[in-house]
């Protein structure tokens, strides 16, 4: 983990110099950890929390006294213009300094604003937690999107290899006159379609990796994948009810909406405080020193002191209607935020229900796809043997092969979509954390060597493999990889 932390300082240098660094293999946990450390929008969100915290200090300062000091010096020249006599001039300089102390004794507006500042900080904290969960979800989703894409590429490469081999065989048969040329066209068309699909999948993989590098601020490639056989179970009705209760308590969007309603009510109190009087206390001291004094007066010094203490009661009477409309605006804001809260409440319920439906559908689909793969594989092998004996056409064989590979791709997609939806459900519940990622990693192992494994997972053909081993001493899905 330390090596990934050491990358942080070099990341921005690499990006600034527009250098394309080598991608680093990373587990799901390492990818998420890097993202939480480097993601720019997440760091900006954290700065927003600090900003809101400082706003609390600004509001609290209204309850503390303010002390101001001032000092000045002035040079004055005066000329008196006279008639039939010489003008008189005088000049002098004066110096002064003063201190003033002010303290608000009663102002409900300041009290409500202080409470609003604390509430704003609380909302900003929830938003930041929501951003953390969104970052975890986005990185984990892209991680599994890459794995899903990789599985589809693997299946498509095997399908393309099989198609190319068959194309060469057909071309040879056409040259020998054993096969009609029309059958070759079908094989070529299928091969080109598969090649085009593979090219698109490889493009999608680059897009996914680019998205991951932006989220993490460093290029990585996933180093772990889901085990071939893991229990991806459906969610029961009792579990769904517990999930919904948890989401209604902890969902961040719902918490933000609820806090926003509370904030709008405090804003109404702030508006109402504009109609109430305020009481403040002030004290001032001033010292003046000037040389413009009567020189004939032996007791004159040119210095003077003044001080005063003032208690002020301010009563608002008329403000042109601005206070009234501000109050009406705050009242309307309460209605608006309460409606938004109700909307968030319904959306959360709907999101939980839809997510559970998706998870259960993926779980059931996985089981169905397993049966479809077994059936399509048996059909493919039977049609392959029949084609070699001349009792089935090349169209039948191509159709059987397409169905098998489509079922394999759908099976892999359902497995990864199940995990992605599980992550999304954790976020909807408001409990998506590093611990959630660690639990998901229990279903994963190193990706190294996965490409060398058989295309069809062994657990799908366990019984068939045992039967084949008894008869022939070989594995059935090895024949498909050899085509």
Coordinates of C-alpha atoms in Angstrom, one line a residue:
X1 CA 0.0 0.0 0.0
X2 CA 2.9 2.3 0.7
X3 CA 4.0 2.3 -3.0
X4 CA 0.7 3.7 -4.0
X5 CA 0.9 6.5 -1.5
X6 CA 4.3 7.4 -2.9
X7 CA 2.8 7.9 -6.3
X8 CA 0.7 10.8 -5.2
X9 CA 3.4 13.5 -5.6
X10 CA 4.5 12.2 -9.0
X11 CA 1.0 12.0 -10.4
X12 CA 0.6 15.7 -11.1
X13 CA 4.1 16.0 -12.5
X14 CA 3.3 13.3 -14.9
X15 CA 0.1 14.9 -15.9
X16 CA 1.6 18.3 -16.2
X17 CA 4.4 17.1 -18.5
X18 CA 1.8 15.1 -20.6
X19 CA 3.8 11.9 -20.1
X20 CA 2.0 8.6 -20.6
X21 CA 3.1 6.5 -17.6
X22 CA 2.9 2.8 -17.5
X23 CA -0.3 1.5 -16.0
X24 CA 0.0 -0.1 -12.6
X25 CA -1.7 -3.3 -11.7
X26 CA -4.0 -2.7 -8.8
X27 CA -6.6 -4.6 -6.7
X28 CA -10.0 -3.2 -6.2
X29 CA -9.1 -2.0 -2.7
X30 CA -5.9 -0.3 -4.0
X31 CA -7.8 1.4 -6.8
X32 CA -10.5 2.8 -4.4
X33 CA -7.8 3.9 -1.9
X34 CA -5.9 5.7 -4.6
X35 CA -9.1 7.4 -5.8
X36 CA -10.0 8.6 -2.3
X37 CA -6.5 10.1 -2.0
X38 CA -6.2 11.7 -5.4
X39 CA -9.7 12.4 -6.8
X40 CA -9.9 16.1 -7.5
X41 CA -13.6 16.6 -7.1
X42 CA -13.4 14.8 -3.7
X43 CA -10.6 17.0 -2.6
X44 CA -12.6 20.1 -3.6
X45 CA -15.5 18.7 -1.6
X46 CA -13.3 18.5 1.4
X47 CA -12.3 22.1 1.0
X48 CA -16.0 23.0 1.0
X49 CA -16.4 21.3 4.4
X50 CA -13.5 23.5 5.7
X51 CA -15.2 26.6 4.2
X52 CA -18.4 25.8 6.0
X53 CA -16.6 25.3 9.3
X54 CA -15.1 28.8 9.0
X55 CA -18.6 30.2 8.4
X56 CA -19.5 28.9 11.9
X57 CA -16.6 31.1 13.3
X58 CA -17.8 34.1 11.3
X59 CA -21.4 33.7 12.8
X60 CA -20.1 33.1 16.3
X61 CA -18.1 36.4 16.2
X62 CA -21.3 38.4 16.3
X63 CA -21.7 37.4 20.0
X64 CA -18.2 38.7 20.9
X65 CA -17.3 42.3 21.6
X66 CA -15.6 44.4 18.9
X67 CA -12.7 46.7 19.8
X68 CA -11.5 49.4 17.4
X69 CA -8.6 51.8 17.7
X70 CA -7.9 54.9 15.6
X71 CA -5.1 57.5 15.5
X72 CA -4.6 60.5 13.3
X73 CA -2.5 63.5 12.8
X74 CA -3.4 66.7 10.8
X75 CA -1.6 69.9 9.7
X76 CA -3.9 72.9 9.3
X77 CA -3.3 76.3 7.7
X78 CA -5.9 79.1 7.9
X79 CA -5.8 82.5 6.2
X80 CA -8.4 85.2 7.1
X81 CA -8.9 87.7 4.3
X82 CA -9.5 91.3 5.6
X83 CA -10.4 94.6 3.9
X84 CA -7.9 97.5 4.1
X85 CA -5.9 95.5 6.6
X86 CA -3.3 92.8 6.2
X87 CA -4.6 89.2 6.1
X88 CA -4.0 87.1 9.1
X89 CA -2.7 83.6 8.9
X90 CA -2.4 80.8 11.4
X91 CA -1.2 77.2 11.3
X92 CA -1.2 74.4 13.7
X93 CA -1.1 70.6 13.9
X94 CA -3.4 68.3 15.8
X95 CA -3.1 64.6 16.9
X96 CA -5.7 62.3 18.4
X97 CA -6.3 58.7 19.2
X98 CA -9.4 56.8 20.2
X99 CA -10.8 53.5 21.3
X100 CA -14.3 52.2 20.8
X101 CA -15.9 49.0 22.2
X102 CA -19.2 47.6 20.9
X103 CA -21.2 44.6 22.2
X104 CA -24.5 43.3 20.9
X105 CA -26.7 42.4 23.9
X106 CA -29.8 41.2 22.1
X107 CA -30.3 40.2 18.4
X108 CA -32.3 37.1 17.5
X109 CA -31.1 37.4 13.9
X110 CA -27.5 36.7 15.0
X111 CA -28.6 33.7 17.1
X112 CA -30.6 32.2 14.2
X113 CA -27.7 32.8 11.7
X114 CA -25.3 31.0 14.0
X115 CA -27.6 28.0 14.1
X116 CA -27.9 28.1 10.3
X117 CA -24.2 28.2 9.9
X118 CA -23.8 25.0 12.1
X119 CA -26.6 23.4 10.1
X120 CA -24.9 24.3 6.8
X121 CA -21.7 22.7 8.1
X122 CA -23.7 19.6 8.9
X123 CA -25.2 19.5 5.4
X124 CA -21.8 20.0 3.8
X125 CA -20.4 17.1 5.9
X126 CA -23.2 14.8 4.6
X127 CA -22.6 16.0 1.1
X128 CA -18.9 15.2 1.5
X129 CA -19.7 11.7 2.8
X130 CA -22.1 11.3 -0.2
X131 CA -19.2 12.3 -2.5
X132 CA -16.9 9.8 -0.9
X133 CA -19.5 7.1 -1.5
X134 CA -20.1 8.2 -5.0
X135 CA -16.3 8.1 -5.7
X136 CA -16.1 4.6 -4.3
X137 CA -19.1 3.5 -6.3
X138 CA -17.8 5.1 -9.6
X139 CA -14.3 3.6 -9.2
X140 CA -15.6 0.1 -8.3
X141 CA -18.2 0.2 -11.1
X142 CA -15.5 1.1 -13.7
X143 CA -13.3 -1.6 -12.2
X144 CA -16.0 -4.3 -12.8
X145 CA -17.0 -2.8 -16.1
X146 CA -13.4 -3.4 -17.2
X147 CA -13.6 -7.0 -16.0
X148 CA -16.9 -7.5 -17.8
X149 CA -15.4 -6.1 -20.9
X150 CA -12.4 -8.3 -20.6
X151 CA -14.5 -11.4 -20.3
X152 CA -16.4 -10.4 -23.4
X153 CA -13.2 -9.8 -25.3
X154 CA -11.9 -13.2 -24.2
X155 CA -15.1 -14.9 -25.5
X156 CA -15.1 -12.9 -28.7
X157 CA -11.4 -13.7 -29.4
X158 CA -12.1 -17.4 -29.0
X159 CA -15.1 -17.0 -31.3
X160 CA -13.0 -15.1 -33.8
X161 CA -10.3 -17.7 -33.7
X162 CA -12.8 -20.5 -34.3
X163 CA -14.3 -18.5 -37.2
X164 CA -10.9 -17.9 -38.8
X165 CA -10.1 -21.6 -38.6
X166 CA -13.4 -22.5 -40.1
X167 CA -12.9 -19.9 -42.9
X168 CA -9.6 -21.5 -43.8
X169 CA -11.1 -24.9 -43.8
X170 CA -14.0 -23.8 -46.0
X171 CA -11.7 -22.0 -48.5
X172 CA -9.7 -25.3 -48.8
X173 CA -12.9 -27.3 -49.3
X174 CA -14.1 -24.8 -52.0
X175 CA -10.7 -25.1 -53.8
X176 CA -11.0 -28.9 -53.7
X177 CA -14.6 -28.7 -54.9
X178 CA -16.0 -30.4 -51.9
X179 CA -18.1 -27.5 -50.7
X180 CA -20.3 -24.9 -52.5
X181 CA -18.9 -21.4 -52.6
X182 CA -22.1 -20.0 -51.2
X183 CA -21.3 -21.6 -47.8
X184 CA -18.0 -19.8 -47.7
X185 CA -19.8 -16.4 -47.9
X186 CA -21.7 -17.2 -44.7
X187 CA -18.5 -18.1 -42.8
X188 CA -16.8 -14.9 -44.0
X189 CA -19.7 -12.7 -43.1
X190 CA -19.8 -14.2 -39.6
X191 CA -16.0 -13.7 -39.2
X192 CA -16.2 -10.1 -40.2
X193 CA -19.0 -9.5 -37.8
X194 CA -17.1 -11.0 -34.9
X195 CA -14.0 -9.0 -35.8
X196 CA -16.0 -5.8 -35.8
X197 CA -17.5 -6.7 -32.4
X198 CA -14.1 -7.4 -31.0
X199 CA -12.7 -4.1 -32.3
X200 CA -15.6 -2.2 -30.6
X201 CA -15.0 -4.1 -27.3
X202 CA -11.3 -3.2 -27.4
X203 CA -12.2 0.4 -27.9
X204 CA -14.6 0.3 -25.0
X205 CA -11.8 -1.1 -22.8
X206 CA -9.6 1.8 -23.5
X207 CA -12.4 4.2 -22.7
X208 CA -13.0 2.4 -19.4
X209 CA -9.3 2.6 -18.5
X210 CA -9.2 6.3 -19.4
X211 CA -12.2 6.9 -17.1
X212 CA -10.5 5.0 -14.3
X213 CA -7.3 7.0 -14.7
X214 CA -9.2 10.3 -14.5
X215 CA -11.1 9.2 -11.3
X216 CA -7.9 7.9 -9.7
X217 CA -5.5 10.5 -11.2
X218 CA -3.2 7.7 -12.2
X219 CA -3.4 4.9 -14.8
X220 CA -4.1 1.4 -13.5
X221 CA -5.2 -2.0 -14.8
X222 CA -7.3 -4.3 -12.6
X223 CA -5.3 -7.2 -11.1
X224 CA -8.2 -9.2 -9.6
X225 CA -11.3 -10.9 -11.0
X226 CA -14.4 -12.7 -9.6
X227 CA -13.9 -16.4 -9.0
X228 CA -15.5 -18.6 -11.6
X229 CA -18.0 -19.9 -9.1
X230 CA -19.3 -17.7 -6.4
X231 CA -22.7 -17.6 -4.6
X232 CA -24.6 -14.7 -6.1
X233 CA -27.8 -15.1 -4.2
X234 CA -31.2 -13.3 -4.5
X235 CA -32.5 -11.0 -1.8
X236 CA -35.5 -12.3 0.2
X237 CA -38.5 -10.2 1.1
X238 CA -37.5 -9.9 4.8
X239 CA -34.0 -8.7 3.7
X240 CA -35.6 -6.2 1.4
X241 CA -37.7 -4.7 4.2
X242 CA -34.6 -4.4 6.4
X243 CA -32.6 -2.8 3.5
X244 CA -35.5 -0.3 2.9
X245 CA -35.6 0.7 6.6
X246 CA -31.8 1.2 6.6
X247 CA -32.0 3.3 3.5
X248 CA -34.7 5.5 4.9
X249 CA -32.5 6.2 7.9
X250 CA -29.0 6.5 6.3
X251 CA -29.4 7.4 2.6
X252 CA -27.3 10.6 2.1
X253 CA -29.6 12.3 -0.4
X254 CA -32.6 11.8 1.9
X255 CA -30.6 13.1 4.9
X256 CA -29.6 16.2 2.9
X257 CA -33.2 16.8 1.9
X258 CA -34.3 16.5 5.5
X259 CA -31.6 18.9 6.7
X260 CA -32.5 21.3 3.9
X261 CA -36.1 21.4 5.2
X262 CA -34.7 22.2 8.7
X263 CA -32.5 24.9 7.2
X264 CA -35.4 26.6 5.4
X265 CA -37.3 26.7 8.7
X266 CA -34.4 28.4 10.4
X267 CA -34.3 30.9 7.5
X268 CA -37.9 31.8 8.3
X269 CA -36.9 32.5 11.8
X270 CA -34.1 34.7 10.5
X271 CA -36.6 36.6 8.4
X272 CA -39.0 37.1 11.3
X273 CA -36.2 38.5 13.5
X274 CA -36.1 41.5 11.2
X275 CA -39.3 42.7 12.8
X276 CA -37.8 42.5 16.4
X277 CA -35.8 45.2 18.2
X278 CA -32.1 44.9 18.9
X279 CA -30.1 46.1 21.9
X280 CA -26.5 47.0 21.8
X281 CA -23.9 48.6 24.1
X282 CA -21.0 50.8 23.0
X283 CA -18.2 52.7 24.8
X284 CA -15.8 55.3 23.3
X285 CA -12.7 57.1 24.5
X286 CA -10.9 59.9 22.6
X287 CA -7.8 61.9 23.3
X288 CA -6.9 65.1 21.3
X289 CA -3.7 67.1 21.3
X290 CA -3.4 70.3 19.4
X291 CA -1.2 73.4 19.5
X292 CA -4.0 75.7 18.4
X293 CA -5.0 77.0 21.8
X294 CA -5.0 80.4 23.6
X295 CA -1.4 81.2 24.5
X296 CA -2.5 83.9 26.8
X297 CA -4.3 81.4 29.1
X298 CA -1.6 80.0 31.3
X299 CA -3.8 77.0 32.2
X300 CA -4.4 75.9 28.6
X301 CA -2.5 72.8 27.4
X302 CA -4.2 72.0 24.0
X303 CA -5.1 68.5 25.2
X304 CA -8.5 67.1 25.9
X305 CA -10.2 63.7 26.7
X306 CA -13.7 62.6 26.0
X307 CA -15.5 59.3 26.8
X308 CA -19.1 58.0 26.5
X309 CA -21.1 54.9 27.2
X310 CA -24.2 54.3 25.1
X311 CA -27.0 51.8 25.3
X312 CA -28.9 51.6 22.0
X313 CA -32.3 50.2 21.3
X314 CA -33.1 49.9 17.6
X315 CA -36.8 49.3 16.7
X316 CA -37.5 48.5 13.0
X317 CA -40.5 50.5 11.7
X318 CA -40.5 50.5 7.9
X319 CA -38.1 49.0 5.3
X320 CA -40.1 49.6 2.1
X321 CA -41.6 46.1 2.4
X322 CA -38.3 44.2 1.9
X323 CA -38.5 42.5 5.3
X324 CA -42.1 41.4 4.6
X325 CA -41.2 39.9 1.2
X326 CA -38.1 38.3 2.7
X327 CA -40.4 36.6 5.2
X328 CA -42.8 35.5 2.4
X329 CA -39.9 34.2 0.4
X330 CA -38.7 32.1 3.4
X331 CA -42.2 30.7 3.9
X332 CA -42.4 29.6 0.3
X333 CA -39.0 28.0 0.6
X334 CA -40.3 25.7 3.4
X335 CA -43.0 24.4 1.1
X336 CA -40.5 23.9 -1.7
X337 CA -38.0 22.0 0.4
X338 CA -40.7 19.8 2.0
X339 CA -41.9 18.8 -1.4
X340 CA -38.3 18.0 -2.4
X341 CA -38.0 15.9 0.8
X342 CA -41.1 13.9 -0.1
X343 CA -39.7 13.5 -3.6
X344 CA -36.4 12.2 -2.2
X345 CA -38.3 9.9 0.1
X346 CA -40.2 8.3 -2.8
X347 CA -37.1 8.2 -4.9
X348 CA -35.2 6.3 -2.2
X349 CA -38.0 3.8 -1.8
X350 CA -38.1 3.4 -5.6
X351 CA -34.3 3.1 -5.9
X352 CA -34.2 0.4 -3.2
X353 CA -37.0 -1.6 -4.8
X354 CA -35.5 -1.3 -8.3
X355 CA -32.0 -2.3 -7.1
X356 CA -33.3 -5.3 -5.3
X357 CA -35.3 -6.3 -8.4
X358 CA -32.2 -6.0 -10.6
X359 CA -30.1 -8.0 -8.2
X360 CA -32.7 -10.8 -8.0
X361 CA -33.1 -10.7 -11.8
X362 CA -29.3 -11.0 -12.3
X363 CA -29.2 -13.9 -9.7
X364 CA -31.9 -15.8 -11.5
X365 CA -30.5 -14.9 -14.9
X366 CA -27.1 -16.4 -13.9
X367 CA -28.7 -19.7 -13.1
X368 CA -30.7 -19.6 -16.3
X369 CA -27.6 -18.8 -18.4
X370 CA -25.8 -21.7 -16.8
X371 CA -28.5 -24.0 -18.0
X372 CA -28.5 -22.3 -21.4
X373 CA -24.7 -22.7 -21.7
X374 CA -24.9 -26.4 -20.9
X375 CA -27.7 -26.9 -23.4
X376 CA -26.1 -24.8 -26.1
X377 CA -22.8 -26.5 -25.6
X378 CA -24.4 -29.9 -26.0
X379 CA -26.3 -28.7 -29.1
X380 CA -23.1 -27.2 -30.6
X381 CA -21.1 -30.4 -30.1
X382 CA -23.9 -32.5 -31.6
X383 CA -24.4 -30.2 -34.6
X384 CA -20.6 -30.1 -35.1
X385 CA -20.5 -33.9 -35.3
X386 CA -23.5 -34.0 -37.5
X387 CA -22.0 -31.4 -39.9
X388 CA -18.8 -33.5 -40.1
X389 CA -21.0 -36.4 -41.1
X390 CA -22.8 -34.3 -43.7
X391 CA -26.3 -34.4 -42.0
X392 CA -26.3 -30.7 -40.9
X393 CA -25.4 -27.5 -42.9
X394 CA -22.8 -24.9 -42.1
X395 CA -25.7 -22.5 -41.3
X396 CA -26.8 -24.8 -38.5
X397 CA -23.3 -24.9 -37.1
X398 CA -22.8 -21.2 -37.3
X399 CA -26.1 -20.6 -35.6
X400 CA -25.3 -23.0 -32.8
X401 CA -21.9 -21.5 -32.2
X402 CA -23.3 -17.9 -32.1
X403 CA -25.9 -19.0 -29.6
X404 CA -23.2 -20.6 -27.4
X405 CA -20.9 -17.5 -27.4
X406 CA -23.9 -15.1 -26.9
X407 CA -24.9 -17.1 -23.9
X408 CA -21.3 -17.0 -22.5
X409 CA -21.2 -13.3 -22.9
X410 CA -24.6 -12.8 -21.3
X411 CA -23.6 -15.1 -18.4
X412 CA -20.4 -13.1 -17.7
X413 CA -22.3 -9.8 -18.0
X414 CA -24.9 -10.9 -15.6
X415 CA -22.3 -11.9 -13.0
X416 CA -20.5 -8.5 -13.2
X417 CA -23.8 -6.5 -13.3
X418 CA -24.8 -8.3 -10.1
X419 CA -21.7 -7.1 -8.3
X420 CA -22.1 -3.5 -9.8
X421 CA -25.8 -3.4 -8.6
X422 CA -24.8 -4.7 -5.2
X423 CA -22.3 -1.8 -4.9
X424 CA -25.1 0.6 -6.0
X425 CA -27.4 -0.8 -3.4
X426 CA -24.8 -0.3 -0.7
X427 CA -24.6 3.4 -1.8
X428 CA -28.4 3.7 -1.7
X429 CA -28.4 2.4 1.8
X430 CA -25.8 5.0 2.7
X431 CA -23.2 2.5 4.0
X432 CA -20.8 2.1 1.1
X433 CA -17.3 2.2 2.7
X434 CA -13.9 0.6 2.4
X435 CA -15.2 -2.2 4.5
X436 CA -17.8 -2.9 1.7
X437 CA -15.0 -3.1 -0.8
X438 CA -13.1 -5.5 1.4
X439 CA -16.1 -7.8 1.6
X440 CA -16.5 -7.8 -2.2
X441 CA -12.8 -8.7 -2.5
X442 CA -13.5 -11.9 -0.7
X443 CA -15.2 -13.0 -4.0
X444 CA -12.1 -12.1 -6.0
X445 CA -8.7 -13.6 -6.9
X446 CA -5.7 -12.7 -8.9
X447 CA -6.5 -12.1 -12.6
X448 CA -3.1 -13.5 -13.7
X449 CA -3.5 -16.7 -15.7
X450 CA -7.2 -16.3 -16.2
X451 CA -6.8 -15.9 -19.9
X452 CA -5.3 -19.4 -20.1
X453 CA -8.3 -21.0 -18.4
X454 CA -11.0 -22.7 -20.4
X455 CA -13.6 -20.4 -21.9
X456 CA -16.5 -22.3 -20.4
X457 CA -16.2 -22.3 -16.5
X458 CA -15.4 -25.8 -15.2
X459 CA -18.2 -25.8 -12.7
X460 CA -20.8 -25.6 -15.6
X461 CA -19.5 -28.8 -17.1
X462 CA -18.5 -30.8 -14.1
X463 CA -20.8 -33.7 -14.7
X464 CA -20.1 -33.6 -18.5
X465 CA -16.4 -33.4 -17.9
X466 CA -16.5 -36.4 -15.6
X467 CA -18.5 -38.4 -18.2
X468 CA -16.1 -37.3 -21.0
X469 CA -13.0 -38.2 -18.9
X470 CA -14.4 -41.7 -18.4
X471 CA -15.0 -42.3 -22.1
X472 CA -12.3 -40.3 -23.8
X473 CA -10.0 -39.0 -21.1
X474 CA -10.5 -35.4 -22.4
X475 CA -12.5 -32.3 -21.4
X476 CA -15.3 -31.3 -23.7
X477 CA -14.7 -27.5 -23.4
X478 CA -11.2 -28.1 -24.6
X479 CA -12.5 -29.0 -28.0
X480 CA -14.2 -25.6 -28.3
X481 CA -11.0 -23.7 -27.4
X482 CA -9.1 -25.7 -30.0
X483 CA -11.4 -24.8 -32.9

